[in-house]
CSV table of C-alpha atoms in Angstrom, one decimal:
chain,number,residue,atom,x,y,z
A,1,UNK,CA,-0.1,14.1,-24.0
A,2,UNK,CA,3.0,12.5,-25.5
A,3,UNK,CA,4.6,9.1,-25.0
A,4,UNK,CA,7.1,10.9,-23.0
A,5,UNK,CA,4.2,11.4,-20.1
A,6,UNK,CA,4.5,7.7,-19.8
A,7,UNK,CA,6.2,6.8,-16.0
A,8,UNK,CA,8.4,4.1,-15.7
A,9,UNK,CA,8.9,3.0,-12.8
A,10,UNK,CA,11.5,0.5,-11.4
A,11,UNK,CA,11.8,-0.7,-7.4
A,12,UNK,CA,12.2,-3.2,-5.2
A,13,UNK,CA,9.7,-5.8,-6.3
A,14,UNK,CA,7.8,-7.5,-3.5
A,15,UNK,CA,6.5,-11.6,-3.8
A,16,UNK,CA,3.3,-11.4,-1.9
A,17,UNK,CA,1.5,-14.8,-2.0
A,18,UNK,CA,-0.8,-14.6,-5.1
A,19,UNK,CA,-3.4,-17.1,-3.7
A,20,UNK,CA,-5.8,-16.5,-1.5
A,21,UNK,CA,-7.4,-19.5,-0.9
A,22,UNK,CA,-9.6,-19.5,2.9
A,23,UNK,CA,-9.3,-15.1,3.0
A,24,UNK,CA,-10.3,-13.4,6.3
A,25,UNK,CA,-11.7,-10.0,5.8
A,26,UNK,CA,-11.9,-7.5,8.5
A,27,UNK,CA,-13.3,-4.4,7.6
A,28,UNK,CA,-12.4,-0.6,8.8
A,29,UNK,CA,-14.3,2.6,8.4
A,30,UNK,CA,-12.4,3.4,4.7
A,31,UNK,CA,-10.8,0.2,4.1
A,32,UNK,CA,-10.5,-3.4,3.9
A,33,UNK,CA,-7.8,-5.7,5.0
A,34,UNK,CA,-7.6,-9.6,3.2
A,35,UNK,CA,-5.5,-12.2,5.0
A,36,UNK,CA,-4.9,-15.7,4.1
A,37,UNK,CA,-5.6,-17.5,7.2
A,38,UNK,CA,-3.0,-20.4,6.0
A,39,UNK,CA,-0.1,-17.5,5.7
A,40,UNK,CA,-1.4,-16.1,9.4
A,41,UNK,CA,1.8,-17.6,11.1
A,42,UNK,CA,3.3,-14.6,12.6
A,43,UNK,CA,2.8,-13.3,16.4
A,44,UNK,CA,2.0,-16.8,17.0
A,45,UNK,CA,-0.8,-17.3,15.0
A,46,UNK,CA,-3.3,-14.9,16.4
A,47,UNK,CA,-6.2,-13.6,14.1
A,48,UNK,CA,-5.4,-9.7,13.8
A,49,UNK,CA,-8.1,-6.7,14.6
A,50,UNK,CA,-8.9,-3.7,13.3
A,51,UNK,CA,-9.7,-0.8,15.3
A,52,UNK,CA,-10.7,2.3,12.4
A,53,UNK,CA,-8.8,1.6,9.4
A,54,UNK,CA,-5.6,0.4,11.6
A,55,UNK,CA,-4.9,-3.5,11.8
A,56,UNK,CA,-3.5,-5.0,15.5
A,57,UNK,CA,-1.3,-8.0,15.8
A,58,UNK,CA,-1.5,-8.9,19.7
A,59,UNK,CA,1.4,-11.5,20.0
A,60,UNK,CA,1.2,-13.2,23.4
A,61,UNK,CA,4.1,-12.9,25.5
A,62,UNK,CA,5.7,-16.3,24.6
A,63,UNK,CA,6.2,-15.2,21.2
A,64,UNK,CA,9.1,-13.6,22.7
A,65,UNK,CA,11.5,-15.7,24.9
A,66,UNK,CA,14.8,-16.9,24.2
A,67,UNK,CA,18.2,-17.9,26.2
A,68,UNK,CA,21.0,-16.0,25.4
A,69,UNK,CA,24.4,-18.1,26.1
A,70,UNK,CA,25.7,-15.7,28.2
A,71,UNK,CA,24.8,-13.0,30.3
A,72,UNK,CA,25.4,-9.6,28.4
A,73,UNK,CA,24.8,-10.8,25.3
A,74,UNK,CA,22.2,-10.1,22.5
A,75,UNK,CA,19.3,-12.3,22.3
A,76,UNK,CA,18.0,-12.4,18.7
A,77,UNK,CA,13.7,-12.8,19.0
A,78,UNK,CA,11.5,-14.4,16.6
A,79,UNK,CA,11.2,-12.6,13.1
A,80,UNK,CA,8.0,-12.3,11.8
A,81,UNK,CA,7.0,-12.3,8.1
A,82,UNK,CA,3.5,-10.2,7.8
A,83,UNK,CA,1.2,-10.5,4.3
A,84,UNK,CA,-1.7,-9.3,3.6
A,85,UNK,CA,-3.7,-7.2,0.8
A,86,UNK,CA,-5.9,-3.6,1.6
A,87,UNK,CA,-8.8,-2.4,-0.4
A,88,UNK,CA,-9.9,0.9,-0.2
A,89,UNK,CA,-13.5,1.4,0.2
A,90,UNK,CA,-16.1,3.2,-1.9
A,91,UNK,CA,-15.2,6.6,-2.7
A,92,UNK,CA,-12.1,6.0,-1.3
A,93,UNK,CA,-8.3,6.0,-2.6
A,94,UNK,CA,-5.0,4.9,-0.1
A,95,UNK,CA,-2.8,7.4,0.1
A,96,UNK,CA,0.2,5.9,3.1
A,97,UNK,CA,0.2,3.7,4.9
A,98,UNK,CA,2.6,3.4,8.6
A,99,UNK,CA,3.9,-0.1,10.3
A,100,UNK,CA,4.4,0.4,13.9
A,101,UNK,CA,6.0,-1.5,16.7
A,102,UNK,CA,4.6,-0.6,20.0
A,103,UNK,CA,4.0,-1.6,23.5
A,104,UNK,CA,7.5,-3.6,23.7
A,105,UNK,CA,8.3,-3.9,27.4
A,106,UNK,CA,9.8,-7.1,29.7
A,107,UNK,CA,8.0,-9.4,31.4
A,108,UNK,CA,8.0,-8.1,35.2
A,109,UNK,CA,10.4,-10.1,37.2
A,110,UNK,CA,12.1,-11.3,34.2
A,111,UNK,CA,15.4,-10.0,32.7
A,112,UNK,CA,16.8,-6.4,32.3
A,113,UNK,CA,17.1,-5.2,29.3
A,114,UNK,CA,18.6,-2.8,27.0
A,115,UNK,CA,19.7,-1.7,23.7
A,116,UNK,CA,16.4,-3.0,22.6
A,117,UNK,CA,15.0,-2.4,19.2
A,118,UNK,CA,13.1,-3.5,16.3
A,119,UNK,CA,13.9,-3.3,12.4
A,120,UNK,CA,12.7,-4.9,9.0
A,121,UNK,CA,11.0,-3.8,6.2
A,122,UNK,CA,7.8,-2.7,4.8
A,123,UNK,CA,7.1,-3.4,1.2
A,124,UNK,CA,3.8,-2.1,-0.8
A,125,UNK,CA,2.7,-3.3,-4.5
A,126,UNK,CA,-0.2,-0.9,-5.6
A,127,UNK,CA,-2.7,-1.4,-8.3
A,128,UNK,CA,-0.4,0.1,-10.7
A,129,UNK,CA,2.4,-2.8,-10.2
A,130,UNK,CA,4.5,-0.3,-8.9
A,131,UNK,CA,6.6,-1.6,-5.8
A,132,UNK,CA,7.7,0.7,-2.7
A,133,UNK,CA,9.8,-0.4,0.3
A,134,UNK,CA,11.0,1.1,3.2
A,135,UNK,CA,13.4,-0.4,5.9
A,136,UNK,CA,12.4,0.8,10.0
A,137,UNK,CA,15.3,0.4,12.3
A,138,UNK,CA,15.2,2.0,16.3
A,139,UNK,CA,18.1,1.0,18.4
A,140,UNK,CA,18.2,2.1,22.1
A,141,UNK,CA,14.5,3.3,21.9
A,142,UNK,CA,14.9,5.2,24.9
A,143,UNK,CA,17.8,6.3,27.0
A,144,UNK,CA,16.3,4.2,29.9
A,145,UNK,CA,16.8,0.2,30.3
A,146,UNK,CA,13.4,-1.9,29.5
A,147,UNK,CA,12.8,-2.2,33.6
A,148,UNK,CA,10.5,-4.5,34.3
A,149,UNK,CA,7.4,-3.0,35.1
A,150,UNK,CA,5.4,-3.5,32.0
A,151,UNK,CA,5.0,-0.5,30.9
A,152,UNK,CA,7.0,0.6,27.2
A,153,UNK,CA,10.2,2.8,27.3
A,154,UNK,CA,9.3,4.4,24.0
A,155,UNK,CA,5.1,4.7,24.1
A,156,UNK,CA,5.9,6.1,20.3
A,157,UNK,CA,7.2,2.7,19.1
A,158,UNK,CA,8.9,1.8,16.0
A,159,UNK,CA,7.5,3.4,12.9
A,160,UNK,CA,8.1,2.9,9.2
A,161,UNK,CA,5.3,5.0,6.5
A,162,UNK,CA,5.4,4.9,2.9
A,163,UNK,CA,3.6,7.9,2.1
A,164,UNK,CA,2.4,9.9,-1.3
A,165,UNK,CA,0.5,6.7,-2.8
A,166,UNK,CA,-2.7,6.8,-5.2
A,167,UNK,CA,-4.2,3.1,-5.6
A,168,UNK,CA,-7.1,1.2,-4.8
A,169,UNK,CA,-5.4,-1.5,-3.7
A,170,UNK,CA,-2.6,-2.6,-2.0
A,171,UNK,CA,-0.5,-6.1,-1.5
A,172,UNK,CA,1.3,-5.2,1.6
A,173,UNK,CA,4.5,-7.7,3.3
A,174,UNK,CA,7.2,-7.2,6.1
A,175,UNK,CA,9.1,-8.7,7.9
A,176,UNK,CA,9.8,-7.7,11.4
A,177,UNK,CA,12.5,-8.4,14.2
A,178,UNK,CA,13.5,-7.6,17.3
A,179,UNK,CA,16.7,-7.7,19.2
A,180,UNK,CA,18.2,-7.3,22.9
A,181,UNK,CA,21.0,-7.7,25.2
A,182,UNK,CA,20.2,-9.6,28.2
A,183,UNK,CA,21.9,-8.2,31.6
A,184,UNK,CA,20.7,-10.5,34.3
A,185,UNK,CA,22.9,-13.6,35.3
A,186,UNK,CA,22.1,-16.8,33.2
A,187,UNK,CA,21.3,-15.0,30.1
A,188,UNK,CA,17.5,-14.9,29.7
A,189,UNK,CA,15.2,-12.6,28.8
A,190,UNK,CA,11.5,-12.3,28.0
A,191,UNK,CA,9.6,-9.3,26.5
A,192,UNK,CA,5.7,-9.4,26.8
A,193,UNK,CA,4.6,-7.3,23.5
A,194,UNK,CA,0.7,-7.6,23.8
A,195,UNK,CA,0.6,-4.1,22.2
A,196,UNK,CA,2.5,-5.6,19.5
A,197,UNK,CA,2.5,-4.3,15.5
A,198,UNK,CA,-0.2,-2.2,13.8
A,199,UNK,CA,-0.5,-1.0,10.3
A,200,UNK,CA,-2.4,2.2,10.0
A,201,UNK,CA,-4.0,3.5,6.6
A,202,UNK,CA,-4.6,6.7,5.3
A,203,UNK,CA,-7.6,6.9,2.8
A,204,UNK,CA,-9.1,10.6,1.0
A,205,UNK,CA,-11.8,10.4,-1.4
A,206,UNK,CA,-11.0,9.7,-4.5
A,207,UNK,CA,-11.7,12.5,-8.2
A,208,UNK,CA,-14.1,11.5,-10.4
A,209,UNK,CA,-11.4,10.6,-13.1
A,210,UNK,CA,-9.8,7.9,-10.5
A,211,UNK,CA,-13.1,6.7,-10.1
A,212,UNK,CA,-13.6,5.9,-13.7
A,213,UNK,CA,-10.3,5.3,-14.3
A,214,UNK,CA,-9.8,2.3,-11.6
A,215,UNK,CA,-13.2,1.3,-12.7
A,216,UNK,CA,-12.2,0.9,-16.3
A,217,UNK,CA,-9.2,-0.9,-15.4
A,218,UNK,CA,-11.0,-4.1,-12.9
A,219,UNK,CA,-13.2,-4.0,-15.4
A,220,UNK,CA,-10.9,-4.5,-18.3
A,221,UNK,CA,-7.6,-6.3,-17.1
A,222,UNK,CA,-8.2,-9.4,-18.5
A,223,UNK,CA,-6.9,-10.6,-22.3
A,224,UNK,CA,-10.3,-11.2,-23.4
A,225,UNK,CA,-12.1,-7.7,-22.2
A,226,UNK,CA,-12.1,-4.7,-23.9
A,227,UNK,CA,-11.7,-1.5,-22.5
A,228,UNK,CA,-15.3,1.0,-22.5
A,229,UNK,CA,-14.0,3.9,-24.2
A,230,UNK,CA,-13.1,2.3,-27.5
A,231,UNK,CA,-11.8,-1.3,-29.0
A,232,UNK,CA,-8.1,-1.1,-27.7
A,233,UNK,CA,-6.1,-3.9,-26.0
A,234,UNK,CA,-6.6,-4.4,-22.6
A,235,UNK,CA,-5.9,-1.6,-20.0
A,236,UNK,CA,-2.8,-3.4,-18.4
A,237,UNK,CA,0.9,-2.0,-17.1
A,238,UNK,CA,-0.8,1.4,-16.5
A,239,UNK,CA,0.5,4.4,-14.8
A,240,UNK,CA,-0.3,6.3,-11.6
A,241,UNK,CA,-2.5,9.2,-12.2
A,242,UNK,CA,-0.9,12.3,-13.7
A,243,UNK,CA,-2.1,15.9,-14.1
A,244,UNK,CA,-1.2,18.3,-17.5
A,245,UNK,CA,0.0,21.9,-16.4
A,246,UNK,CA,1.5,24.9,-18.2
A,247,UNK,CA,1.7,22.7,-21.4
A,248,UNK,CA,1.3,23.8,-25.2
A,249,UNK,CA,-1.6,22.9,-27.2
A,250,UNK,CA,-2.1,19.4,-28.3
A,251,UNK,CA,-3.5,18.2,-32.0
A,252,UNK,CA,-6.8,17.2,-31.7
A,253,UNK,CA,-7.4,16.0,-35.4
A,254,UNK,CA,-5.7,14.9,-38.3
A,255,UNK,CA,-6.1,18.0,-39.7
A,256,UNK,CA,-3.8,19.6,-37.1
A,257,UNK,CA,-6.3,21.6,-35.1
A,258,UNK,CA,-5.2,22.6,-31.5
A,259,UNK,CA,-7.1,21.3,-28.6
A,260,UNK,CA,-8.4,23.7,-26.4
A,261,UNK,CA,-6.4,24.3,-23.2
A,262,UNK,CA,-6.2,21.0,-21.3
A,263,UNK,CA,-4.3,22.3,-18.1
A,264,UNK,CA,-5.8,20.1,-15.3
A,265,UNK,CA,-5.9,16.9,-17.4
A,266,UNK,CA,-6.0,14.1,-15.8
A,267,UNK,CA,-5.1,11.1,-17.5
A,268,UNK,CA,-3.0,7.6,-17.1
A,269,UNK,CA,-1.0,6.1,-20.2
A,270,UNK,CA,-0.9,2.3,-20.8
A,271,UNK,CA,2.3,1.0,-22.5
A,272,UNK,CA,0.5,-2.1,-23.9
A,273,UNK,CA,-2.4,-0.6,-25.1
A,274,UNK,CA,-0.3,2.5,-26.1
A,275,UNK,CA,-2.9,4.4,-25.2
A,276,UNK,CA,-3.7,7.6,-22.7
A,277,UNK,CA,-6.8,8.3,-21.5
A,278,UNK,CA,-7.9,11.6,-19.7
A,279,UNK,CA,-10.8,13.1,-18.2
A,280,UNK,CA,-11.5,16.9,-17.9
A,281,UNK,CA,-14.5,18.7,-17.3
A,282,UNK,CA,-16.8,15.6,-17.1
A,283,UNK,CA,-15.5,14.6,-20.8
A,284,UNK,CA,-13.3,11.6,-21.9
A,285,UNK,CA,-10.0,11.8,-23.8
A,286,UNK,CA,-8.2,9.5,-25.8
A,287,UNK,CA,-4.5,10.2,-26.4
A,288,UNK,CA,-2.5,7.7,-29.0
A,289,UNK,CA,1.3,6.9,-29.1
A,290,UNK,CA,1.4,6.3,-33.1
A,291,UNK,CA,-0.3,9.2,-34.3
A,292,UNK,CA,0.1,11.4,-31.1
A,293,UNK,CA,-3.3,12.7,-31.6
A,294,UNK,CA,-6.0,13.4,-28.7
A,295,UNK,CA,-9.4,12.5,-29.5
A,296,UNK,CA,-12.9,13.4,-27.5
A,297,UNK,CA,-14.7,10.2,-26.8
A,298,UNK,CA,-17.8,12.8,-25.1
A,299,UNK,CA,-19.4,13.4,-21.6
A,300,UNK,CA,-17.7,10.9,-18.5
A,301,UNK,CA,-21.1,10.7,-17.0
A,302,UNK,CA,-21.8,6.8,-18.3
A,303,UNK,CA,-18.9,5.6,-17.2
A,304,UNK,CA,-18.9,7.5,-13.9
A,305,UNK,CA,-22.4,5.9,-13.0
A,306,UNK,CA,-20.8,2.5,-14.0
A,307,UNK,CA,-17.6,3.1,-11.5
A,308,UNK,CA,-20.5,4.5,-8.7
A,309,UNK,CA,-22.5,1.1,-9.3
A,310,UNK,CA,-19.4,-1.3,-8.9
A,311,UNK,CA,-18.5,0.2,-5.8
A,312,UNK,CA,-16.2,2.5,-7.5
């Protein structure tokens, strides 16, 4: 492993509220989702659900209602800001997650409407402080006007997904809005979106290395803690996991020896501790960036029974 293996990454970075002072915890089948019930002010204010590992917002129907100043012109609808954090469960890692906006439809008797859509953007901050965001954005979500007979024009809704993720935990925000164009005679217009937005998570169980690996670094985040394998600073501004393939033989001691082939490594670097640290084979490497030597700290078993204990 050299220093080079190191990923910086560099996104959008998300503010997510940092304290969670009265948390409501709803649990799924892989995951768990932590809200603070003093930020729970969109759709109205209405506690969320879960249904598997996906999370409901049911808005009631007043959430959307608005005047428009003249007939035939858009009607802008509340915008929602949505924050909350997901855990994945034990023997779990998150892999995407996928915001959708479904169920949208008029009141019946209310106004026609069309050229309907939602749009916003879904942000993510994993465990590794690395920040994704994607921006959702349907216009005319079918070809048909929103009649009113409460039922949706588009039963697929809205969706955004940020996939390809490896973390244990997830801060999640977004902000959501919808938009119309109201085509009866005063103006108004109502939608009744009791279907409303979901977040749906994808979970697979997690390798033994993740295991230890986010073990090691709960465990030892904190300026006073020192990491298991060895006395180090603390395991902090870490990377996602990475894999070794098709490389050349690395020194294993000062004296220069080769390691033996370490294709199928799988290690994370940490830029503070400038450190690496890999497991193979149920054994424990150590990689360092000043002498660019990897070292065998022996078998992963202790720590792996630690990570299994902690709900790892």
């Amino acid at each position: 492993m050299k220093p080079s293996l190191y990923l910086s990454t560099t996104l959008l970075i998300v503010t997510t509220t940092s304290l969670w002072a009265a948390p409501v915890t709803l649990t799924g089948k892989n995951v768990r989702f932590i809200i603070d019930d003093s930020a729970l002010t969109a759709f109205g204010g209405v506690k969320p659900t879960v249904q598997d590992d996906i999370l409901i917002f049911s808005p009631p129907a007043t959430t959307y209602r608005a005047e428009a100043v003249s007939p035939q012109t858009p009607v802008g609808f509340k915008s929602q800001g949505i924050e909350f954090k997901i855990e994945a469960l034990k023997g779990q890692t998150l892999t995407a997650v996928t915001l959708r906006s479904s169920g949208l439809r008029n009141s019946q008797g209310k106004a026609l409407l069309t050229n309907t859509f939602a749009y916003g953007k879904l942000n993510l901050k994993d465990q590794f402080l690395v920040n994704h965001a994607v921006s959702f954005d349907a216009v005319a979500a079918s070809t048909i006007s929103w009649q009113a007979l409460n039922v949706s024009s588009d039963p697929n809704g809205t969706e955004a997904t940020l996939n390809n993720l490896s973390t244990r935990t997830l801060d999640v925000s977004t902000s959501h809005n919808l938009r119309a164009l109201a085509l009866d005679k005063t103006g108004s217009a109502s939608i009744d979106a009791q279907d409303g937005v979901s977040f749906s998570v994808l979970t697979s169980p997690v390798t033994q290395a993740d295991r230890i690996l986010n073990w090691a670094e709960a465990t030892y985040m904190s300026v006073s803690a020192a990491p298991p394998f060895t006395i180090l600073p603390t395991l902090r501004n870490g990377t996602a996991s990475l894999t070794l393939s098709n490389n050349a033989a690395y020194q294993c001691n000062n004296a220069g020896q080769a390691c033996t082939n370490l294709d199928g490594l799988l290690y994370r670097c940490y830029a503070e501790a400038k450190k690496c640290y890999g497991i193979k084979d149920n054994s424990v490497y150590a990689y360092s960036y000043s002498d660019q030597i990897i070292r065998t700290l022996g078998s992963a078993q202790p720590y792996l029974d630690q990570a299994i204990a902690a709900n790892f």
